Coordinates of C-alpha atoms and ligand atoms in Angstrom, one line a residue:
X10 CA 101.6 87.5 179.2
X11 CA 99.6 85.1 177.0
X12 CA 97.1 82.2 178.6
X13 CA 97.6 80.1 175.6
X14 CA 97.4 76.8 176.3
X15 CA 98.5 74.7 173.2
X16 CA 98.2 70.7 173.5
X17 CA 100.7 68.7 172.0
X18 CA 100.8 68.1 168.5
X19 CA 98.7 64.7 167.9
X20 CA 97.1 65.0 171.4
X21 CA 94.1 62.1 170.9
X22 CA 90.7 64.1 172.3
X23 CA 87.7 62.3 172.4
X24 CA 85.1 60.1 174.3
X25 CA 85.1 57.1 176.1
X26 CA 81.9 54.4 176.5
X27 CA 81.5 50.7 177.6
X28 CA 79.8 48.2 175.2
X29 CA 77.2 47.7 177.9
X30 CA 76.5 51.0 178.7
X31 CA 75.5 51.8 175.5
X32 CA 74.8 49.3 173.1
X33 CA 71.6 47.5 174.2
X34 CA 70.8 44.7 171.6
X35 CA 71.4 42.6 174.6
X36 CA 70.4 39.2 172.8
X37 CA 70.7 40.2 169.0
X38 CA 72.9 38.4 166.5
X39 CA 73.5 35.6 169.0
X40 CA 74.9 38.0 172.0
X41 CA 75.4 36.0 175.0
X42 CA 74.0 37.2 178.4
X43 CA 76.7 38.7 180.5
X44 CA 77.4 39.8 183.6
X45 CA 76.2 43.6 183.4
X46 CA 72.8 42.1 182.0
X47 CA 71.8 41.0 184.9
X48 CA 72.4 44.5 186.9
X49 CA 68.8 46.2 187.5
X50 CA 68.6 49.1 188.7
X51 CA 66.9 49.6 192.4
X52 CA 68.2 48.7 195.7
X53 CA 69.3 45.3 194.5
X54 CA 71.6 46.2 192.4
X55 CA 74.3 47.3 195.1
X56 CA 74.5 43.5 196.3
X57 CA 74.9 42.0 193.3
X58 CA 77.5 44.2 192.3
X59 CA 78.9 43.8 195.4
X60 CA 79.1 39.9 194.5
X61 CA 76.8 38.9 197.5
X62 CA 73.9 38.1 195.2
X63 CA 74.1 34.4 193.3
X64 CA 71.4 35.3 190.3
X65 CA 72.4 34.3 187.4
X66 CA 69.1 35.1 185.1
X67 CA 67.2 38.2 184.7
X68 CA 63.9 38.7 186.8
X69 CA 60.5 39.5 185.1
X70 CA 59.6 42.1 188.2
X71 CA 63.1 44.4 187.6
X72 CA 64.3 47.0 185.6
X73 CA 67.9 46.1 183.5
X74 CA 69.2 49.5 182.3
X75 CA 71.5 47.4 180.0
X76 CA 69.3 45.4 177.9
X77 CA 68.7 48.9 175.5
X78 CA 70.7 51.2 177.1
X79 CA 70.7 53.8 174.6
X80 CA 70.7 51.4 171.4
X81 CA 73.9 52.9 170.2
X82 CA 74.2 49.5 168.4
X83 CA 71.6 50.5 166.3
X84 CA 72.0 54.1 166.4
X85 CA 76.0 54.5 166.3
X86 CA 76.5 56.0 162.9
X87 CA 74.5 58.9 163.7
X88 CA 76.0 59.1 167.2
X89 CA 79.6 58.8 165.5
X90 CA 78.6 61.8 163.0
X91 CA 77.7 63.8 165.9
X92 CA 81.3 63.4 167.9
X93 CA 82.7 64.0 164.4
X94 CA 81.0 67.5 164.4
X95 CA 82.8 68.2 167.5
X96 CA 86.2 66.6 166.1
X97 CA 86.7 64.0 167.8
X98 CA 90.3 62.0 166.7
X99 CA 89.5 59.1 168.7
X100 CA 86.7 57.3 170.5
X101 CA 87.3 54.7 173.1
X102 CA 84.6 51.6 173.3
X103 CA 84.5 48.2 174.5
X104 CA 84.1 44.8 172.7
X105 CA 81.4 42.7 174.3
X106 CA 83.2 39.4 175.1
X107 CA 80.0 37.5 174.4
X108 CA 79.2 39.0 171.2
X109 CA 82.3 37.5 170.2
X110 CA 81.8 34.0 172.1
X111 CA 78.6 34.2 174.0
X112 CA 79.3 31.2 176.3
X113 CA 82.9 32.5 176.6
X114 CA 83.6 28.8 175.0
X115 CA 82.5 28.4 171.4
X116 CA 85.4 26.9 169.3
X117 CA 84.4 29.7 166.5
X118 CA 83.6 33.0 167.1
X119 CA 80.5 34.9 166.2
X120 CA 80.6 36.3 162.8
X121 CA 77.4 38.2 163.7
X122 CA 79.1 40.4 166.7
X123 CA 82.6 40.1 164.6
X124 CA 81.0 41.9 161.9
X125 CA 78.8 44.7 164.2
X126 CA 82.8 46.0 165.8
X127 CA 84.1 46.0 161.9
X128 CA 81.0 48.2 161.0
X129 CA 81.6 50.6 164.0
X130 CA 85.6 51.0 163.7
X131 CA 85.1 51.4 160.0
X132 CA 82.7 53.8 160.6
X133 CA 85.1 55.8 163.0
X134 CA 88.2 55.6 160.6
X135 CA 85.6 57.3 157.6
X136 CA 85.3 60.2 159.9
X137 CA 89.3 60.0 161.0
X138 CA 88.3 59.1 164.6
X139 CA 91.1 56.9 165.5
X140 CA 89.3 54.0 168.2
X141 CA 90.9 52.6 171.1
X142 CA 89.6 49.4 172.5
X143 CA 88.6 48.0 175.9
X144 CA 89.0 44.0 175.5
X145 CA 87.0 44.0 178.4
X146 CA 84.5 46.3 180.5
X147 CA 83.1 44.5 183.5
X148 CA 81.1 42.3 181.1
X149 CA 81.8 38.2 181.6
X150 CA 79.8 35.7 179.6
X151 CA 77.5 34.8 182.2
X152 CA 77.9 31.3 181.1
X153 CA 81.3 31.3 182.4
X154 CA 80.1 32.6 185.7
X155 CA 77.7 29.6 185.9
X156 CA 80.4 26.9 185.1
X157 CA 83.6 28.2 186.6
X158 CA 82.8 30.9 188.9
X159 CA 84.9 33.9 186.4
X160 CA 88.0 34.7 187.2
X161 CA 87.9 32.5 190.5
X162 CA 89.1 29.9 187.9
X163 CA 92.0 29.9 185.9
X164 CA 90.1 28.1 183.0
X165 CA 89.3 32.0 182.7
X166 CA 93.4 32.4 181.8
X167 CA 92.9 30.7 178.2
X168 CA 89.4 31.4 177.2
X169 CA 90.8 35.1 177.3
X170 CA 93.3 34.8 175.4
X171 CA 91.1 33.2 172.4
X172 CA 88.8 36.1 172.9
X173 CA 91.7 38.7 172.8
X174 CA 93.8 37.1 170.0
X175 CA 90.3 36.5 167.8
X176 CA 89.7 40.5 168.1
X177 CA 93.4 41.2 167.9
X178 CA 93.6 39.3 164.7
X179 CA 90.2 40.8 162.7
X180 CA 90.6 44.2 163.7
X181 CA 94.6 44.5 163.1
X182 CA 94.1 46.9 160.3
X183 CA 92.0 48.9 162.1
X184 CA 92.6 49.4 165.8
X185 CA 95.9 50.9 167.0
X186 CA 95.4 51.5 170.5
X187 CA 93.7 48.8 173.3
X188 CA 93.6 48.1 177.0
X189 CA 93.2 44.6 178.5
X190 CA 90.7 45.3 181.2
X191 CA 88.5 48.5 182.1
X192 CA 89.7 49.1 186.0
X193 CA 91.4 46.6 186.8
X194 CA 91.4 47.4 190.5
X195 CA 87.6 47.4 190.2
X196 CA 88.1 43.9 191.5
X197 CA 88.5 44.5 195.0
X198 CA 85.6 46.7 195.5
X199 CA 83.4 45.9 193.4
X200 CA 84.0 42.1 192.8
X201 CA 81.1 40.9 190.5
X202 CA 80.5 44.3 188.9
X203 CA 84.6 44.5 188.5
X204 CA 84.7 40.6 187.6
X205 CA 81.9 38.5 187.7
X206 CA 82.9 37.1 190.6
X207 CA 80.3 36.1 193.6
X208 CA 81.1 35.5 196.9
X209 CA 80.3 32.7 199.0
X210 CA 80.0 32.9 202.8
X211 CA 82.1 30.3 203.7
X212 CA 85.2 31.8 201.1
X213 CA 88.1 34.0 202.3
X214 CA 87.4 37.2 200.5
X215 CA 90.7 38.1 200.4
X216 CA 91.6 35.1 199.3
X217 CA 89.7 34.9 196.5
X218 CA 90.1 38.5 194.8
X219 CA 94.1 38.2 195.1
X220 CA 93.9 34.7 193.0
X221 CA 91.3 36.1 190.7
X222 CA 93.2 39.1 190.1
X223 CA 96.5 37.1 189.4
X224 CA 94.4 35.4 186.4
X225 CA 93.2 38.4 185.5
X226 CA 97.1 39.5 185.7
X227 CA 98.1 36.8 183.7
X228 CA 95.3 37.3 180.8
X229 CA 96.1 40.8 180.7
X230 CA 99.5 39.5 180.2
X231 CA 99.0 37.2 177.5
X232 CA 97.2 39.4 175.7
X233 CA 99.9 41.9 175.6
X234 CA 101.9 39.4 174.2
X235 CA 99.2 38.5 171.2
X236 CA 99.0 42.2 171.1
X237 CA 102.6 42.8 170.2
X238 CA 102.7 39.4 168.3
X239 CA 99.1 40.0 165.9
X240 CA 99.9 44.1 165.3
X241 CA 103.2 44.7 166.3
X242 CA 102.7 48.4 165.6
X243 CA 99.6 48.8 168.2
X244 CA 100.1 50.2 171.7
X245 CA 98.6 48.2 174.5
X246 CA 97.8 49.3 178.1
X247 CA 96.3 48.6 181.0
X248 CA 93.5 50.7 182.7
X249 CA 93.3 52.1 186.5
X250 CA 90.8 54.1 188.4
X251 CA 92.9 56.0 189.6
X252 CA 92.9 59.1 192.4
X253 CA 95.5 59.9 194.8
X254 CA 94.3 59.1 198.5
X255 CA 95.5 61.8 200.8
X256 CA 96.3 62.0 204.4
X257 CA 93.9 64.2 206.5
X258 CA 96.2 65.0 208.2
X259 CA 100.2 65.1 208.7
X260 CA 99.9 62.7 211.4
X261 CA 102.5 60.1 210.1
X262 CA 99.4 57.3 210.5
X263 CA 97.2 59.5 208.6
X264 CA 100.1 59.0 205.5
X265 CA 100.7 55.9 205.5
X266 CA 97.1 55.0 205.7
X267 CA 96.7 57.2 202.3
X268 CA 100.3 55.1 201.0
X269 CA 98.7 51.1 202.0
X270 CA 95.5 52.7 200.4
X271 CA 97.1 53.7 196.7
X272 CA 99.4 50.2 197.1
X273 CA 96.0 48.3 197.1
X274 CA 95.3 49.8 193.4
X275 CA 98.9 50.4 192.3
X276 CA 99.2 46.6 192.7
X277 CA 98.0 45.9 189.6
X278 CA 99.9 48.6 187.4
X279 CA 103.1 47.4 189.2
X280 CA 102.3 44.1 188.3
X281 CA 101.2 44.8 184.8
X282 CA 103.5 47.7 184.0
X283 CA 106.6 47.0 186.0
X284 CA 106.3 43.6 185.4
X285 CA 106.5 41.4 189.1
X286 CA 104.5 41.6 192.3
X287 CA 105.3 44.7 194.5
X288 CA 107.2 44.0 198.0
X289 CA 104.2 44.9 199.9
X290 CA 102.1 42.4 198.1
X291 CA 103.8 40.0 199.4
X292 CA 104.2 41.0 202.9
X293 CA 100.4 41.6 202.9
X294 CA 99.6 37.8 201.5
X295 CA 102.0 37.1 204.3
X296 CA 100.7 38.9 206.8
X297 CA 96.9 37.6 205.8
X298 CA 98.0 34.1 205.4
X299 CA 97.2 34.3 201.5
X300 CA 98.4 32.0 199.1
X301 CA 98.4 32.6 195.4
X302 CA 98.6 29.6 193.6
X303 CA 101.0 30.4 190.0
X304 CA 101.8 28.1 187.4
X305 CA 105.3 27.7 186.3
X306 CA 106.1 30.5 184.1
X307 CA 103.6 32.7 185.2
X308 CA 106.2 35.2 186.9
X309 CA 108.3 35.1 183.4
X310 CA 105.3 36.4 181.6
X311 CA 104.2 39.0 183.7
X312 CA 108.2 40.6 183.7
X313 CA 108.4 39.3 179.6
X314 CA 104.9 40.9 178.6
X315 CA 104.7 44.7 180.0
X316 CA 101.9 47.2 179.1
X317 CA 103.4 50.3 176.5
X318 CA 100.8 52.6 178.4
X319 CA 99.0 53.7 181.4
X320 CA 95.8 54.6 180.9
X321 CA 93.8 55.3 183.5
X322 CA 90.1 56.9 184.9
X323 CA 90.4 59.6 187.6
X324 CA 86.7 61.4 188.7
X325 CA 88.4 62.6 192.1
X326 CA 90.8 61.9 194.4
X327 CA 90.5 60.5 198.3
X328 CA 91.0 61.5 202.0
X329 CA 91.8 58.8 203.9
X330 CA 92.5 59.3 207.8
X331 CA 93.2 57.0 211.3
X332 CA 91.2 59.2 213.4
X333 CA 87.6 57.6 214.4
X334 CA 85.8 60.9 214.6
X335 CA 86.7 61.7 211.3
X336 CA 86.2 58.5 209.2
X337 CA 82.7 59.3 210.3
X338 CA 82.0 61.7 207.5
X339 CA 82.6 59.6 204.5
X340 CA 81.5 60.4 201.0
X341 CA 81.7 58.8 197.7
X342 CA 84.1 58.8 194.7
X343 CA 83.8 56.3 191.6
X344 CA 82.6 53.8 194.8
X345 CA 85.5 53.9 196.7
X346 CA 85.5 54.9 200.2
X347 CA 86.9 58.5 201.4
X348 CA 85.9 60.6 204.3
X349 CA 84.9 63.8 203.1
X350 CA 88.1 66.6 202.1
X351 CA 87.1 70.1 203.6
X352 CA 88.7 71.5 201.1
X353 CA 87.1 70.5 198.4
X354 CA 83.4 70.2 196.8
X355 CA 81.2 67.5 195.7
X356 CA 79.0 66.5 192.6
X357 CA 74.9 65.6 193.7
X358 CA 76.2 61.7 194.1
X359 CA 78.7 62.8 196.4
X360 CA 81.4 62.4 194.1
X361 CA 84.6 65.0 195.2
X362 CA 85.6 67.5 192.6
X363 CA 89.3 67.8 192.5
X364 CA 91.0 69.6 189.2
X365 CA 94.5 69.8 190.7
X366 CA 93.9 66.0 191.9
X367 CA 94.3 65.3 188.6
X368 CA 97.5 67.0 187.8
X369 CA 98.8 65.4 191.2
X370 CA 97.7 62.0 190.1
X371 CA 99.0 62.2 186.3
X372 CA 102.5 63.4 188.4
X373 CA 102.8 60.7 190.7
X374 CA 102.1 57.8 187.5
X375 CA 104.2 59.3 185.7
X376 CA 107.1 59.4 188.6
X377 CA 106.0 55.7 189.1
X378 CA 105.5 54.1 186.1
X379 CA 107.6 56.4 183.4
X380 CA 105.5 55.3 180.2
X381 CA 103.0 57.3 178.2
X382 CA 99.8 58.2 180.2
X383 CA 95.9 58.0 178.3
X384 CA 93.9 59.7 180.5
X385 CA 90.7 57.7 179.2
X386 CA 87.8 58.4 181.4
X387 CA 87.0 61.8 183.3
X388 CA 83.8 64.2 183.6
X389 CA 81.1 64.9 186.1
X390 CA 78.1 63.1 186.1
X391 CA 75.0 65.8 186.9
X392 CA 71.3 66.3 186.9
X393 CA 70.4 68.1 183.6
X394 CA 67.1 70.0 183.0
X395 CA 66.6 70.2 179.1
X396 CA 64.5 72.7 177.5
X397 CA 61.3 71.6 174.9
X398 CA 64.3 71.4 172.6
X399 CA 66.7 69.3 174.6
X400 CA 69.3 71.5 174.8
X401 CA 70.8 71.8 178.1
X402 CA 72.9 74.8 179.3
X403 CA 75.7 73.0 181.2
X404 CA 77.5 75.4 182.8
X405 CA 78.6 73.5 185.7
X406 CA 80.0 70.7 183.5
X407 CA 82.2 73.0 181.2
X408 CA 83.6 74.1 184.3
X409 CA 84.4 71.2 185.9
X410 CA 86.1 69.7 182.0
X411 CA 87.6 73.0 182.0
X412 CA 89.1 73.0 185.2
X413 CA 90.3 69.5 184.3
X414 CA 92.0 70.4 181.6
X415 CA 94.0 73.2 182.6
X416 CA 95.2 70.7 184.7
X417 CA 96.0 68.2 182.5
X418 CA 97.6 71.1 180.3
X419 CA 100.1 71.4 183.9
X420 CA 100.8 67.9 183.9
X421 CA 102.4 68.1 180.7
X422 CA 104.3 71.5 181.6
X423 CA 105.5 69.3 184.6
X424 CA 107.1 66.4 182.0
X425 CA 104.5 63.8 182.4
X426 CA 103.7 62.6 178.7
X427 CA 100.0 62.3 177.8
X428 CA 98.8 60.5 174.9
X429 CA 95.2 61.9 174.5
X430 CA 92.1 62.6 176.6
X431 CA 88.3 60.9 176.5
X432 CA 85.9 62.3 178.2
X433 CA 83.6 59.8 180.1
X434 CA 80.0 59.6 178.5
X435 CA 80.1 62.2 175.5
X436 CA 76.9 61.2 174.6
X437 CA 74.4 60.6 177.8
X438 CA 74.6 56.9 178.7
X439 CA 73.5 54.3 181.6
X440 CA 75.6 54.9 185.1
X441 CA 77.9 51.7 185.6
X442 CA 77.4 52.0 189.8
X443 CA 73.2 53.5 189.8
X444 CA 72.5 51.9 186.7
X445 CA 70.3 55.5 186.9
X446 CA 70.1 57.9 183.0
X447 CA 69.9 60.7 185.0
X448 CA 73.3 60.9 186.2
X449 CA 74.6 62.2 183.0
X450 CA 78.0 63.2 181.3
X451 CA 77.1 63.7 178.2
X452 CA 77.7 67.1 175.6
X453 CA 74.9 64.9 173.6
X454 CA 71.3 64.9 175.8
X455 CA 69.6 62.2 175.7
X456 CA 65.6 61.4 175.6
X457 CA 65.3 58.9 178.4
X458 CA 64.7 58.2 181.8
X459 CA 65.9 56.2 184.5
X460 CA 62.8 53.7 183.6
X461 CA 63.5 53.3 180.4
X462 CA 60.8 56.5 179.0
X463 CA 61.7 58.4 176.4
X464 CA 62.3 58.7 172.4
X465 CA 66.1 58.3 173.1
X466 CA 66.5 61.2 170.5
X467 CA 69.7 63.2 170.7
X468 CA 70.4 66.9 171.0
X469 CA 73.4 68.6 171.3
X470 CA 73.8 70.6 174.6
X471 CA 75.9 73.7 175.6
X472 CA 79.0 71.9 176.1
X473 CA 78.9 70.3 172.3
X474 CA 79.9 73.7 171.1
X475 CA 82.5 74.4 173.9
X476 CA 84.2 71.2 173.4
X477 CA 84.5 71.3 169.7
X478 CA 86.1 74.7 170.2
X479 CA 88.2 73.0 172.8
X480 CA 89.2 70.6 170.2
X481 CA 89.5 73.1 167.2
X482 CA 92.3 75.0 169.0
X483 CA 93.4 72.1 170.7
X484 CA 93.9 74.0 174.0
X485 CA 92.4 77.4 175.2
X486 CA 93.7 80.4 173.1
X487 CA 92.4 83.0 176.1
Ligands
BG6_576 C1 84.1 54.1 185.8 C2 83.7 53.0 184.8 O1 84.1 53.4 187.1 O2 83.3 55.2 186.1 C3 82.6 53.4 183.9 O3 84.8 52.6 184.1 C4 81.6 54.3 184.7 O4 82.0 52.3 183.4 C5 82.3 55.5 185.2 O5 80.4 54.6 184.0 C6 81.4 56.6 185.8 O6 80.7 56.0 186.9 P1 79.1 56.1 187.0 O7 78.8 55.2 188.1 O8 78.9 57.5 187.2 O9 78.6 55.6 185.7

């Protein structure tokens, strides 16, 4: 019997990075600060991601991983060339909002950052790498934080929608495939990281994440309505971190605790892709005396304006369980909270390594939402030791993509329709929750540290060559 395992035709392979992950340039060509800039790395940066730190400029005595990252926005043609050699047909980025209005409020936008996102996605369509664009990635104008408090206000609703329909309108030529904002769900865990938003001691936390997320609902909204309207021929989803939660155990508590925990993500890709608040969304802002203030037509355009796609993150699924001894032994996963699966294994930062997770969570989307699935963010983040040459042999991340794949290649067997795949962090970049460089993804090493050392030179590692096979048969051939 043959092991073939043959994508589809047109399967999309490639990477995925965030603006400020990798860019740097933090201030050039009129970039306004945003949120992410003022993330250090260190103890402190937990809290303010958490949104329980008000600090809304960058200290002299602390360490902000963002501010050069890996200066891919001086260094992205030879970084593109590179994911060309291992033939790549698409690359997902991010736009930096305040690149494009760096107060979130100009009347015009910035030509300067305008012109950096035509350089890049023209540079991408010279070497047939089709790009797919996050409108947004955790990064807020700071000014916007200052004046309205983000997405707390719904002044947030419009100023979005400039932004989106100013990038929807210059890059229509160019960009066929976008997603309103980078997990969505993100929100509730991690509110400032997820949304600039800070909390204040004497606000209802609750109450304040569900109305910010129904602006953010409504912007995501109204940009897939400019979407469709600018470049009618695009494809516009939304973007989950996603990873089932199972029960520990059968106990009957034990499964519905692992249900109420998907619903508080699945909220969001109801409301965006089915179109209208879930049942038990309301019965929880009942339950929790929360009230959502809506503007009239606000439930018309969530039903009217419907994402064409799923796409969605998944690192590892979740255990959840009722029983106190238990919930005792937690570990992590993409930050949220699971007690620890004695089933499975875990990366060094505790993250749970879960192949068939995937194929289980690609399933149960696909049973839910029935649209096309992008699965746009996946890898394992590791400790690599480079030789003089920085090349790193990788074995323990071609294992882990491989075992994800062959998943993925199941999913499809089972029905569930996948646009493409982009591996999180082809080229080594800055972690979104450490903020550390040494937590790394990358097939590309590179040269610095987790305090800013190094010559940030590139070198391919083990893994290039493996994934450019990968690519080149689009499947496995053994
Ligand atoms: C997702 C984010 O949460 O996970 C990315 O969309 C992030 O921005 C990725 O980098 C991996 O997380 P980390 O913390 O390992 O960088």
């Amino acid at each position: 019997m043959s092991n073939e395992k043959r994508f589809p035709e047109n399967f999309l392979w490639g990477g995925a990075l965030a603006a400020n992950q990798v860019e740097g340039a933090y201030r050039d060509d009129g970039k306004g600060l945003t949120t992410v800039d003022l993330m250090p790395t260190g103890p402190k940066r937990w809290d303010i991601m958490h949104g329980y730190i008000d600090e809304l400029q960058p200290q002299n005595d602390l360490f902000y991983p963002s501010h050069e990252a890996i200066d891919f926005y001086h260094r992205y043609k030879e970084d593109i060339a590179l994911f060309a050699e291992m033939g790549f047909t698409c690359l997902r980025v991010s736009i930096a909002w305040a690149r494009i209005f760096p107060t979130g409020e100009e009347n015009e936008p910035n030509e300067a950052g305008l012109q950096f996102y035509d350089n890049l996605f023209d540079e991408l369509l010279k070497h047939n790498i089709e790009p797919v664009v996050t409108v947004c990635h955790f990064d807020v104008p700071v000014a916007l934080v200052e004046k309205y408090g983000s997405w707390k206000n719904r002044k947030m609703v419009a100023l979005f929608e400039k932004y989106a329909r100013t990038i929807f309108t210059r890059y229509q030529g160019k960009v066929k495939y976008w997603m309103t904002f980078n997990e969505i769900n993100m929100l509730l865990h991690l509110p400032f990281m997820g949304a600039g938003i800070v909390l204040h001691q004497d606000e209802n936390r609750d109450q304040v994440l569900y109305q910010a997320a129904h602006h953010q609902l409504v912007a995501s909204a109204l940009a897939v309505k400019a979407c469709h309207e600018i470049i009618p021929e695009a494809q516009i989803g939304c973007m989950l971190a996603a990873g089932m939660t199972y029960p520990y155990s059968a106990n009957p508590d034990d499964v519905w605790a692992g249900m109420e925990k998907d619903r508080e993500s699945f909220f969001f890709i109801d409301v965006q892709s089915r179109g209208q608040y879930p049942g038990y969304a309301k019965r929880f802002f009942k339950d929790n005396q929360l009230t959502i203030v809506m503007e009239p037509g606000d439930e018309e355009l969530l039903a009217s304006h419907t994402v064409d796609y799923i796409g969605f993150s998944y690192y590892s699924s979740r255990c959840i369980s009722t029983d106190e001894k238990v919930l005792q032994d937690q570990t992590d996963g993409n930050v949220f909270a699971s007690v620890k699966n004695p089933y499975l294994k875990a990366s060094e930062w505790g993250w749970t390594i879960d192949p068939k997770g995937l194929r289980i969570t690609a399933n149960q989307l696909h049973d839910r939402y029935q649209k096309p699935l992008f699965i746009v963010e996946n890898g394992l983040g590791a400790i690599d030791q480079p030789d003089a040459d920085g090349y790193v042999e990788d074995d323990y991340r071609i294992e882990y993509l491989e075992a994800h794949f062959k998943a993925m290649y199941e999913a499809i067997q089972d029905g569930v329709e996948i646009i493409g795949y982009t591996s999180w962090g082809p080229i080594d970049i800055v972690s979104a929750s450490t903020g550390e460089m040494k937590k790394r993804y990358g097939y590309i090493y590179v040269d610095r540290d987790n305090e800013g050392n190094g010559s940030l030179a590139r070198s391919r590692k083990k893994s290039f060559a493996w994934y450019q096979q990968v690519i080149k048969d689009n499947g496995f051939k053994r």
